[in-house]
Coordinates of C-alpha atoms and ligand atoms in Angstrom, one line a residue:
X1409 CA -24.2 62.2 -24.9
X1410 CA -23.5 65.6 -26.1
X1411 CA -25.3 68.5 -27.1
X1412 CA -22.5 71.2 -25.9
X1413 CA -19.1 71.1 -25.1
X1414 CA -17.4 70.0 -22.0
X1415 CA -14.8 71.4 -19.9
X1416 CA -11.4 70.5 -21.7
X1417 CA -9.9 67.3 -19.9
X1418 CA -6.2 67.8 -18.6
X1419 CA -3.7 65.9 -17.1
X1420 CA -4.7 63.7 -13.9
X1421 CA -1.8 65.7 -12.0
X1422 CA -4.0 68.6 -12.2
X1423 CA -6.5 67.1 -10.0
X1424 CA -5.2 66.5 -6.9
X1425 CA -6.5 69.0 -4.0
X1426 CA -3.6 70.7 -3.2
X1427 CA -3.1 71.6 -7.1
X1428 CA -6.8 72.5 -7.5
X1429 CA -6.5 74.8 -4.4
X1430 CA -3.8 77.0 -5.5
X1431 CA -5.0 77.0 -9.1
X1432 CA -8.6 78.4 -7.4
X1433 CA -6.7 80.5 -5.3
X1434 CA -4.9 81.4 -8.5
X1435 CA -8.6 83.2 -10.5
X1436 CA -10.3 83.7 -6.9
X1437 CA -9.8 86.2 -4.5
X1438 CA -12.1 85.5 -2.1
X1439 CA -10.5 81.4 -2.6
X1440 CA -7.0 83.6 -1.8
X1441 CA -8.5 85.1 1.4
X1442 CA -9.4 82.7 3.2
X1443 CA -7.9 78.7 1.8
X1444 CA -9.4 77.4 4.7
X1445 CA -12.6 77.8 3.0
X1446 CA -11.6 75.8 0.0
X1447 CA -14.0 72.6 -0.6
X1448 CA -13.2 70.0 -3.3
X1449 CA -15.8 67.4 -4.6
X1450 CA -15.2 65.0 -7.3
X1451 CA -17.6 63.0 -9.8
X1452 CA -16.5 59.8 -11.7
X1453 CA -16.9 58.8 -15.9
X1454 CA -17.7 55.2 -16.4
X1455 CA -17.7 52.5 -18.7
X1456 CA -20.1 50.2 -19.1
X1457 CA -19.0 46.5 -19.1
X1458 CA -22.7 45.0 -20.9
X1459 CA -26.3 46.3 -21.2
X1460 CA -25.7 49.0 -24.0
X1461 CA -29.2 51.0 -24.7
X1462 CA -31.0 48.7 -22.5
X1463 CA -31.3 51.6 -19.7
X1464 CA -34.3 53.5 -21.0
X1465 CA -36.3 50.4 -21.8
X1466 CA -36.0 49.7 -18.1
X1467 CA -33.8 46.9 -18.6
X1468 CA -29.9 45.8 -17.1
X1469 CA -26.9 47.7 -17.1
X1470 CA -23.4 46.7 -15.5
X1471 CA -21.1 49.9 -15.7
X1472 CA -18.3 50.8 -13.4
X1473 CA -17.5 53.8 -12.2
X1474 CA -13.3 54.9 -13.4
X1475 CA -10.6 57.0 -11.9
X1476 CA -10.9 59.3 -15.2
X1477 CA -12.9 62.4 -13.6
X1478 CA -14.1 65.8 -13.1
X1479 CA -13.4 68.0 -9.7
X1480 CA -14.7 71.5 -8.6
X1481 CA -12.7 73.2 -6.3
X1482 CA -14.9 76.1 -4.8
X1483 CA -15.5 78.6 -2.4
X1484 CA -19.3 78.1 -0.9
X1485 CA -20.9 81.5 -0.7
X1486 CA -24.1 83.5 0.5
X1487 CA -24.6 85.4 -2.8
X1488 CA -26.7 83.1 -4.6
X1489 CA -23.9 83.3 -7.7
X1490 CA -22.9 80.6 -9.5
X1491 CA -19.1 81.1 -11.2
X1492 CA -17.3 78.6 -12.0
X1493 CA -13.4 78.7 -14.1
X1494 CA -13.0 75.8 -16.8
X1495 CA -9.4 74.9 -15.9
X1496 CA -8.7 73.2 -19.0
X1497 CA -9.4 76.3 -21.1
X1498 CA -9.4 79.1 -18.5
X1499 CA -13.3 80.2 -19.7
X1500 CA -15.1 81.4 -16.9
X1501 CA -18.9 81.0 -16.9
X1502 CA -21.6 81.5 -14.2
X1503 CA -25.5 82.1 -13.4
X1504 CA -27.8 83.3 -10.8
X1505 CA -29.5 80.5 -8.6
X1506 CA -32.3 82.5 -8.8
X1507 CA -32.6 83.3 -12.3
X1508 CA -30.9 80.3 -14.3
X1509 CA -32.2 81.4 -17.6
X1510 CA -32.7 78.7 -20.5
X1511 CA -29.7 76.5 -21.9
X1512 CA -26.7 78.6 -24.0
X1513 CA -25.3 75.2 -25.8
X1514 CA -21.8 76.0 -23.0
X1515 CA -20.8 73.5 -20.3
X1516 CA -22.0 75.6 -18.3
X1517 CA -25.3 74.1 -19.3
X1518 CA -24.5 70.7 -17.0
X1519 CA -24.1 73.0 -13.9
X1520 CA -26.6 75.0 -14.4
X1521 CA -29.1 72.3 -15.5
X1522 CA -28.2 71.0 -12.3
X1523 CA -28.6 73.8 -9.9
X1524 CA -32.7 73.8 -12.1
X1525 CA -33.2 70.2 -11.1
X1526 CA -31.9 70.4 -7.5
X1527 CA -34.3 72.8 -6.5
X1528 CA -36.9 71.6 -8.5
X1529 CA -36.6 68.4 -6.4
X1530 CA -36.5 70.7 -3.3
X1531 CA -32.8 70.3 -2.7
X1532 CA -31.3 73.2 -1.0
X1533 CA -28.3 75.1 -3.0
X1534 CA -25.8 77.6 -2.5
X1535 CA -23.6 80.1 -4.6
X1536 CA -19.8 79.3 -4.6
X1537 CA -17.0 80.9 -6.9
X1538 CA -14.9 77.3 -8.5
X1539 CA -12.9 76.0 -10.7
X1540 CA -13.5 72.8 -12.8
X1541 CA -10.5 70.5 -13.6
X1542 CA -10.9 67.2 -15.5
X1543 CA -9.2 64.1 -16.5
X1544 CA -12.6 62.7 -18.8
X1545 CA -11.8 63.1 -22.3
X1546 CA -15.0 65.0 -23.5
X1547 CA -17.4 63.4 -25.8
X1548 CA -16.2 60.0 -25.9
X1549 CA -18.9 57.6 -24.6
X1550 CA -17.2 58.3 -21.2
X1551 CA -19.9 60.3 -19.3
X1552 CA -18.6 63.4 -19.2
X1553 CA -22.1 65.1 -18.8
X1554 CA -23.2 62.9 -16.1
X1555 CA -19.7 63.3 -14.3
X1556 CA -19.9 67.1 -14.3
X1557 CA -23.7 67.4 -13.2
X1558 CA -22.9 64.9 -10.1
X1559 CA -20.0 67.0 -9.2
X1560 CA -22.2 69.9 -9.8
X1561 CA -24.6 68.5 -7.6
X1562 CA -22.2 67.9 -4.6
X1563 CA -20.8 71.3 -4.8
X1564 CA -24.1 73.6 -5.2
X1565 CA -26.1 71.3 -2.5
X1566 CA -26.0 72.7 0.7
X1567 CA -26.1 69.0 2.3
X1568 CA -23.6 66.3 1.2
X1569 CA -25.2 64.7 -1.8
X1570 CA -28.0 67.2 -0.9
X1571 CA -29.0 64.8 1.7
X1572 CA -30.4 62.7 -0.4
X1573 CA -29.4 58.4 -1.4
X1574 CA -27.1 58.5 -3.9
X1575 CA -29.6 57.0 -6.3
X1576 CA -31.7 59.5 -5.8
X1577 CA -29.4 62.1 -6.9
X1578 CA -28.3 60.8 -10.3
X1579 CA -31.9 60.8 -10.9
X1580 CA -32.0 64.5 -10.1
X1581 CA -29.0 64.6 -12.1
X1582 CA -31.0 62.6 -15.3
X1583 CA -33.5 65.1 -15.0
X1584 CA -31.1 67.9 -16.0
X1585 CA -29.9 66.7 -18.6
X1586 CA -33.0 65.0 -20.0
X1587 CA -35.2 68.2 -19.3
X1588 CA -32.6 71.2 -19.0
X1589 CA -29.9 70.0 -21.1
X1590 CA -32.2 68.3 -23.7
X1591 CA -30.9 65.0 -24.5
X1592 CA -33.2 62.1 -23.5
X1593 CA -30.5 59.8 -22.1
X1594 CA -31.3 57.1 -19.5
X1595 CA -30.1 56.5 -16.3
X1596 CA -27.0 54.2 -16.5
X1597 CA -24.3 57.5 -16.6
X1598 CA -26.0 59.0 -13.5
X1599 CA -26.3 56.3 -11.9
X1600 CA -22.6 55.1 -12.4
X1601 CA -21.3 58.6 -11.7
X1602 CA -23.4 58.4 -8.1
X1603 CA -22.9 54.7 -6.8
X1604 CA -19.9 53.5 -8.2
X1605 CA -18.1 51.2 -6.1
X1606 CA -14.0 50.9 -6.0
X1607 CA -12.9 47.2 -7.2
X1608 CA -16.6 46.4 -8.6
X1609 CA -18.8 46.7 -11.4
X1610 CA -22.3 47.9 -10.6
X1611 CA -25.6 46.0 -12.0
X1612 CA -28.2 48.1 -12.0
X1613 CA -32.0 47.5 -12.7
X1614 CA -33.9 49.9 -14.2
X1615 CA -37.0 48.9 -13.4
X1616 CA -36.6 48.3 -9.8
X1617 CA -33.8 50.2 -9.8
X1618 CA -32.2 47.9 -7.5
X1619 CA -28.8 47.8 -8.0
X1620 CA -25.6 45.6 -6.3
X1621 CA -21.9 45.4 -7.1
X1622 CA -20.8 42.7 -8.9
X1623 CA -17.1 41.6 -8.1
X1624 CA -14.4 41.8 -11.6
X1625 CA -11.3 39.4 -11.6
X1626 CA -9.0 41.9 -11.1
X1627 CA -6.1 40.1 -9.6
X1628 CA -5.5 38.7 -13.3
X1629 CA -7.6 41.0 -15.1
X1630 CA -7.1 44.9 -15.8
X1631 CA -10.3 46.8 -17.6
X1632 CA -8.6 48.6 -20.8
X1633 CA -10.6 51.4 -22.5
X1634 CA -9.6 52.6 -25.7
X1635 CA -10.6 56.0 -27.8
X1636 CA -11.0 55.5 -31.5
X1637 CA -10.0 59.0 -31.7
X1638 CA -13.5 59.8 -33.9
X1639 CA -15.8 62.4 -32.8
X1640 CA -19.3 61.3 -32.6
X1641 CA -21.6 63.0 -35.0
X1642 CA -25.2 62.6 -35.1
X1643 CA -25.5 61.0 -31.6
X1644 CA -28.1 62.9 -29.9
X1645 CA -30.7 62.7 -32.5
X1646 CA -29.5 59.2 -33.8
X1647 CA -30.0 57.9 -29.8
X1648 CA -33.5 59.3 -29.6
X1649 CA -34.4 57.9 -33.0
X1650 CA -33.5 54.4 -31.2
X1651 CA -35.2 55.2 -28.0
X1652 CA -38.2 55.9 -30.1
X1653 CA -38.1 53.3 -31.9
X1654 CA -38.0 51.2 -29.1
X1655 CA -40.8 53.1 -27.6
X1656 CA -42.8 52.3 -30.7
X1657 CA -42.0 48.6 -30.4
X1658 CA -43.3 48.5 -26.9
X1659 CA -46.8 50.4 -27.3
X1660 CA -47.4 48.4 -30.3
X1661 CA -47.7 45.0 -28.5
X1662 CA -49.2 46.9 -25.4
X1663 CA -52.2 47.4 -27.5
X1664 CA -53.2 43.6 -27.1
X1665 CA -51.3 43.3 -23.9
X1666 CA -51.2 46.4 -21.6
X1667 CA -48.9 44.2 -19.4
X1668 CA -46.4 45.1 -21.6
X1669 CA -44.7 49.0 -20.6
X1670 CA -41.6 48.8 -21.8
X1671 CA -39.2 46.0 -23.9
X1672 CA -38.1 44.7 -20.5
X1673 CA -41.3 42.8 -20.5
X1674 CA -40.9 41.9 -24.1
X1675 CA -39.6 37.8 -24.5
X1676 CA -38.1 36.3 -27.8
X1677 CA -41.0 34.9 -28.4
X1678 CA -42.9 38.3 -28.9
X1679 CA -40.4 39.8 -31.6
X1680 CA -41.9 38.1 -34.8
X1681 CA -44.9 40.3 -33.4
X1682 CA -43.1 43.5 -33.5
X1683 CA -41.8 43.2 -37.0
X1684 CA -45.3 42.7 -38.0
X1685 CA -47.2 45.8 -36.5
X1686 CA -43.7 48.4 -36.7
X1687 CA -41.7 46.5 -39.7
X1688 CA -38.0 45.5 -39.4
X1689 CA -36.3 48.6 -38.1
X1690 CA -38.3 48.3 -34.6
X1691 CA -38.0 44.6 -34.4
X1692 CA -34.3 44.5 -34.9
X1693 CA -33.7 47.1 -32.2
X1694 CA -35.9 45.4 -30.0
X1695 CA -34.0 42.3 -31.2
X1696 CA -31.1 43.6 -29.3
X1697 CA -32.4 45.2 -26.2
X1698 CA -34.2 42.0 -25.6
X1699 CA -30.8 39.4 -26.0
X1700 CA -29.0 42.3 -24.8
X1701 CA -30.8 42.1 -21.3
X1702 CA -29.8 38.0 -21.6
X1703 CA -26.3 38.6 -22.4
X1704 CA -26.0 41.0 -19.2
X1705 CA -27.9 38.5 -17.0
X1706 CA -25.3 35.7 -18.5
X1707 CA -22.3 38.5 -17.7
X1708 CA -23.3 38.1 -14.1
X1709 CA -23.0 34.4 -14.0
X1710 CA -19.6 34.5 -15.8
X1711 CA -18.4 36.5 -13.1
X1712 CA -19.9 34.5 -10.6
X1713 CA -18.1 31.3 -12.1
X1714 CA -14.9 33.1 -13.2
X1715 CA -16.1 31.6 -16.5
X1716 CA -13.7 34.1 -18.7
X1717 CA -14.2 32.6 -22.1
X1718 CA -18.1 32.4 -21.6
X1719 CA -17.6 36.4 -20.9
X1720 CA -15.9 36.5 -23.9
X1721 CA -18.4 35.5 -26.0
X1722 CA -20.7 37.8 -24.5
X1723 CA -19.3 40.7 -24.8
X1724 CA -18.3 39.9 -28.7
X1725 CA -22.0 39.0 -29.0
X1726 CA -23.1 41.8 -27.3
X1727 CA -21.2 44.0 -30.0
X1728 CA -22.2 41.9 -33.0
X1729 CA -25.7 42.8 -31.6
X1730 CA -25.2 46.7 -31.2
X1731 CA -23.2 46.5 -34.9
X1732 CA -26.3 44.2 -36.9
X1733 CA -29.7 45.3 -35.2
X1734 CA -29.1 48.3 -33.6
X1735 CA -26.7 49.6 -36.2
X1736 CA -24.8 51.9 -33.6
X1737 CA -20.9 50.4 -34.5
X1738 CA -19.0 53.3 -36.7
X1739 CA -16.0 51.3 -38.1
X1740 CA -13.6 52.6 -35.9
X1741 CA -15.1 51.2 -33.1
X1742 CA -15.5 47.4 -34.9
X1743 CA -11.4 47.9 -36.4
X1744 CA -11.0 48.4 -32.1
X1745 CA -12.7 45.3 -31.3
X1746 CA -11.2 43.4 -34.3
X1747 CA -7.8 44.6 -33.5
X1748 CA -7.9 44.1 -30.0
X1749 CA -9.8 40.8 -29.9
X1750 CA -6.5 39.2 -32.1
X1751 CA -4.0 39.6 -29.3
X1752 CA -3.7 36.7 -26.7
X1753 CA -5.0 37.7 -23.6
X1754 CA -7.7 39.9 -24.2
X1755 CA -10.4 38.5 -22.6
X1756 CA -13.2 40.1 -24.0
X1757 CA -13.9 43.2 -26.2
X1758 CA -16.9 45.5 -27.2
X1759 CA -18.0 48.7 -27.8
X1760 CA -19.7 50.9 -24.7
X1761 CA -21.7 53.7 -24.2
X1762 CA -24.2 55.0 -27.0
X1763 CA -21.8 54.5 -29.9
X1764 CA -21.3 56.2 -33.0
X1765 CA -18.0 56.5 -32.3
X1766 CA -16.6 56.9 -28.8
X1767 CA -14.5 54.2 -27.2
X1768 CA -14.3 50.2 -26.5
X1769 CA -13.9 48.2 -23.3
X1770 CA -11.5 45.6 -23.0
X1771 CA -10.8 43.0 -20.4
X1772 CA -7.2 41.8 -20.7
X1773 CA -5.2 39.6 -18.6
X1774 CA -2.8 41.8 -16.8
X1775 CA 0.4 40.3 -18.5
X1776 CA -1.2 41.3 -21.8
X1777 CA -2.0 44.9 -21.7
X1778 CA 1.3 46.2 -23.2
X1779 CA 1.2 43.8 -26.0
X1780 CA -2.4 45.7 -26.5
X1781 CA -1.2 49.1 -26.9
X1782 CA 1.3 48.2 -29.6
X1783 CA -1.2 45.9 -31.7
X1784 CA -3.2 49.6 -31.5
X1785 CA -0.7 51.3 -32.1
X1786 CA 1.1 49.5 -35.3
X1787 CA -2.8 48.6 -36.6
X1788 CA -5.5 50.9 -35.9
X1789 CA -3.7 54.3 -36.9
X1790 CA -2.9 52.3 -40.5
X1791 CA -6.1 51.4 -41.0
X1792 CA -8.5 54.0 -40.1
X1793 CA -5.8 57.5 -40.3
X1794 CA -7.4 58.1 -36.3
X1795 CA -5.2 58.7 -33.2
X1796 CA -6.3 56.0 -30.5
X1797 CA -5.5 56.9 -26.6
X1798 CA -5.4 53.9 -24.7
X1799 CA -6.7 53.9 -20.8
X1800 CA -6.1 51.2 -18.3
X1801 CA -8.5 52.3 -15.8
X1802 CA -9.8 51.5 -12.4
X1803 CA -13.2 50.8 -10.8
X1804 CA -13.5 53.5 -8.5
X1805 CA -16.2 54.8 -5.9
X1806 CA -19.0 57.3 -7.1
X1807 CA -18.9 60.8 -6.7
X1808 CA -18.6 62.6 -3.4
X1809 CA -15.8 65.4 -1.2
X1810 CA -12.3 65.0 -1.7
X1811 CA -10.3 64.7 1.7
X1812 CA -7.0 66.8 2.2
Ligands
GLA1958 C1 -25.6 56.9 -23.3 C2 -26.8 57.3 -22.4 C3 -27.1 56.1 -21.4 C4 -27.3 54.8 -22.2 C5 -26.1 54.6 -23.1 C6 -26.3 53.4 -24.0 O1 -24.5 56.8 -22.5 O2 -26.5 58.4 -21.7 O3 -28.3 56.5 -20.7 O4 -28.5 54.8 -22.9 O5 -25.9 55.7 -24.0 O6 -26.3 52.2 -23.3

């Protein structure tokens, strides 16, 4: 989700902490003075594997964290400053802790945002001088906002993780950008960013908000995310036209059945009610949420079984879903699916994140991913005139300090 721009994303190289250091020493004299003093955190993207807009309608999400991500290298200081160097671009924003100010539509935004909700949740922060170096391509359904207000979190807290559960942090870190930043985003990219776990995918309920990992076939499977090269356009007010309408959907039936707060407790059986009192915007979106939270439940027993084909049919129903009744699927993203879903070997494909462009997940046996890239390459470029980036990724751990 996006409502400002991101610090650029550059190559992985650029992230490792000896780099980082000397680039920080580089722009920062008081980073120059004294190395020793150097800290580096790091915050994950994700992708989510099933469960797409099911997060604010307190539903199930499976999302994993990746090793595509955002690091501060910083200098902690007594100042109360906040100045932080994108090193992508070389822009150098900052704010007082004291005074934050309201939003300036900058990247800043996500630290500053941040540095509001922390202390608005009683977390103790700090100034520091840093520099910001990322591997996330910006805006593409990657969580790039959520990966750069958990590492903004771990560097401005004065405690690790401010001393709070991780959990508990990317709801912090929700709050910024739902009340600072102003998009009205659930909690699945937080969340991810925070409790990722390396090797695993991450099933998270809303509701509860109990969440476990959820083992991925790895040894003959490799998770393959690919950029349709778009840039999304009318995302933030087209996802909280959605969230409302699925808001609408639920305090409808709640008038005959307060029971009801959200469409988690919505069954099939309720939707021909929906299109009744809202018409058949609402019930198709609630139409999805509700199968959607079924397909992610039947995700989990595929894993479970190692049934691969069943996953596959989930995950292409799962899109077919997001495509018909929640009309989120730009045509990129479906030529991606359509493309990708010919080749032998690919397991399973579907869009992820909020859509309108953005980028697919794939699960392809390990022998196949090469024969991926070149279908994308010969096919997609022909047929749409976009530039796709292909990323085999890993599941990684969530956000936290950088040794070495
Ligand atoms: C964006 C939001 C998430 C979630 C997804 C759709 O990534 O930030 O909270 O709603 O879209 O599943």
């Amino acid at each position: 989700m996006t409502t400002s721009t991101r610090p650029a994303a550059i190559e992985r190289s650029a992230l490792a902490p000896g780099a980082m250091r000397g680039a920080l020493a580089a722009v920062e004299p008081r980073a120059a003075a004294d190395p020793g003093a150097i800290r580096v955190v790091r915050a994950p993207g994700r992708v989510n594997l099933i469960g797409e807009h099911t997060d604010y309608n307190l539903g199930l999400v499976l999302p994993a964290a990746i090793d595509l991500e955002i690091r501060i290298a910083f200098v902690p200081t007594d100042d109360r400053r906040v100045e932080l160097v994108s090193g992508g671009t070389g822009e150098r924003a900052g704010f007082d802790l004291d005074a934050i100010g309201p939003r300036r539509g900058a990247w800043i935004d996500y630290v500053a945002g941040t540095a509001w909700a922390l202390a608005d949740a009683g977390i103790a922060t700090r100034g520091l001088r840093g520099i910001i170096v990322s591997s996330l391509p910006t805006a593409s359904g990657l969580s790039s906002s959520a990966a750069l207000e958990l590492a903004s979190a771990w560097a401005l807290a004065d405690e690790p993780g401010g001393g709070v559960a991780p959990i508990e942090l990317a709801r912090t870190c929700q709050r910024a950008e739902n009340a600072y930043v102003g998009v009205n985003c659930g909690l699945m990219d937080q969340f991810a960013s925070a409790c990722g776990v390396a090797g695993d995918a991450v099933l998270l309920d809303c509701r509860s908000l109990e969440f476990r990992p959820i083992a991925l076939p790895l040894a003959t499977h490799t998770l393959v995310v690919i950029h349709t090269g778009s840039t999304r356009s009318l995302t933030t007010s087209q996802y909280n036209v959605r969230r409302a309408q699925c808001e609408a959907a639920a305090a409808a039936l709640a008038t005959s059945d307060p029971a009801i707060q959200s469409l988690r407790d919505v069954t099939p059986a309720m939707l021909p009610r929906i299109r009744d009192l809202v018409g058949d915007d609402a019930f198709r979106r609630s139409r999805h949420v509700v199968t959607e939270n079924e397909r992610v439940a039947d995700t989990i027993e595929a894993l479970a079984t190692g049934d691969i084909a069943a996953l596959g049919r989930l995950w292409a129903a799962s899109h077919a879903s997001l495509r018909d009744d929640f009309e989120v699927v730009s045509p990129e993203l479906d030529a991606l699916v359509e493309i990708a879903s010919a080749v032998p070997g690919v397991a399973a494909s579907r869009m992820t994140g909020a859509g309108f462009g953005g980028c697919t997940i794939n699960l392809v046996e390990r022998g196949a991913v090469s024969d991926l890239r070149t279908a994308v390459d010969a096919r997609y470029r022909a047929r749409t005139g976009l530039q796709p980036r292909v990323y085999a990724v890993d599941a990684v751990d969530g956000a936290g300090i950088v040794a070495g």
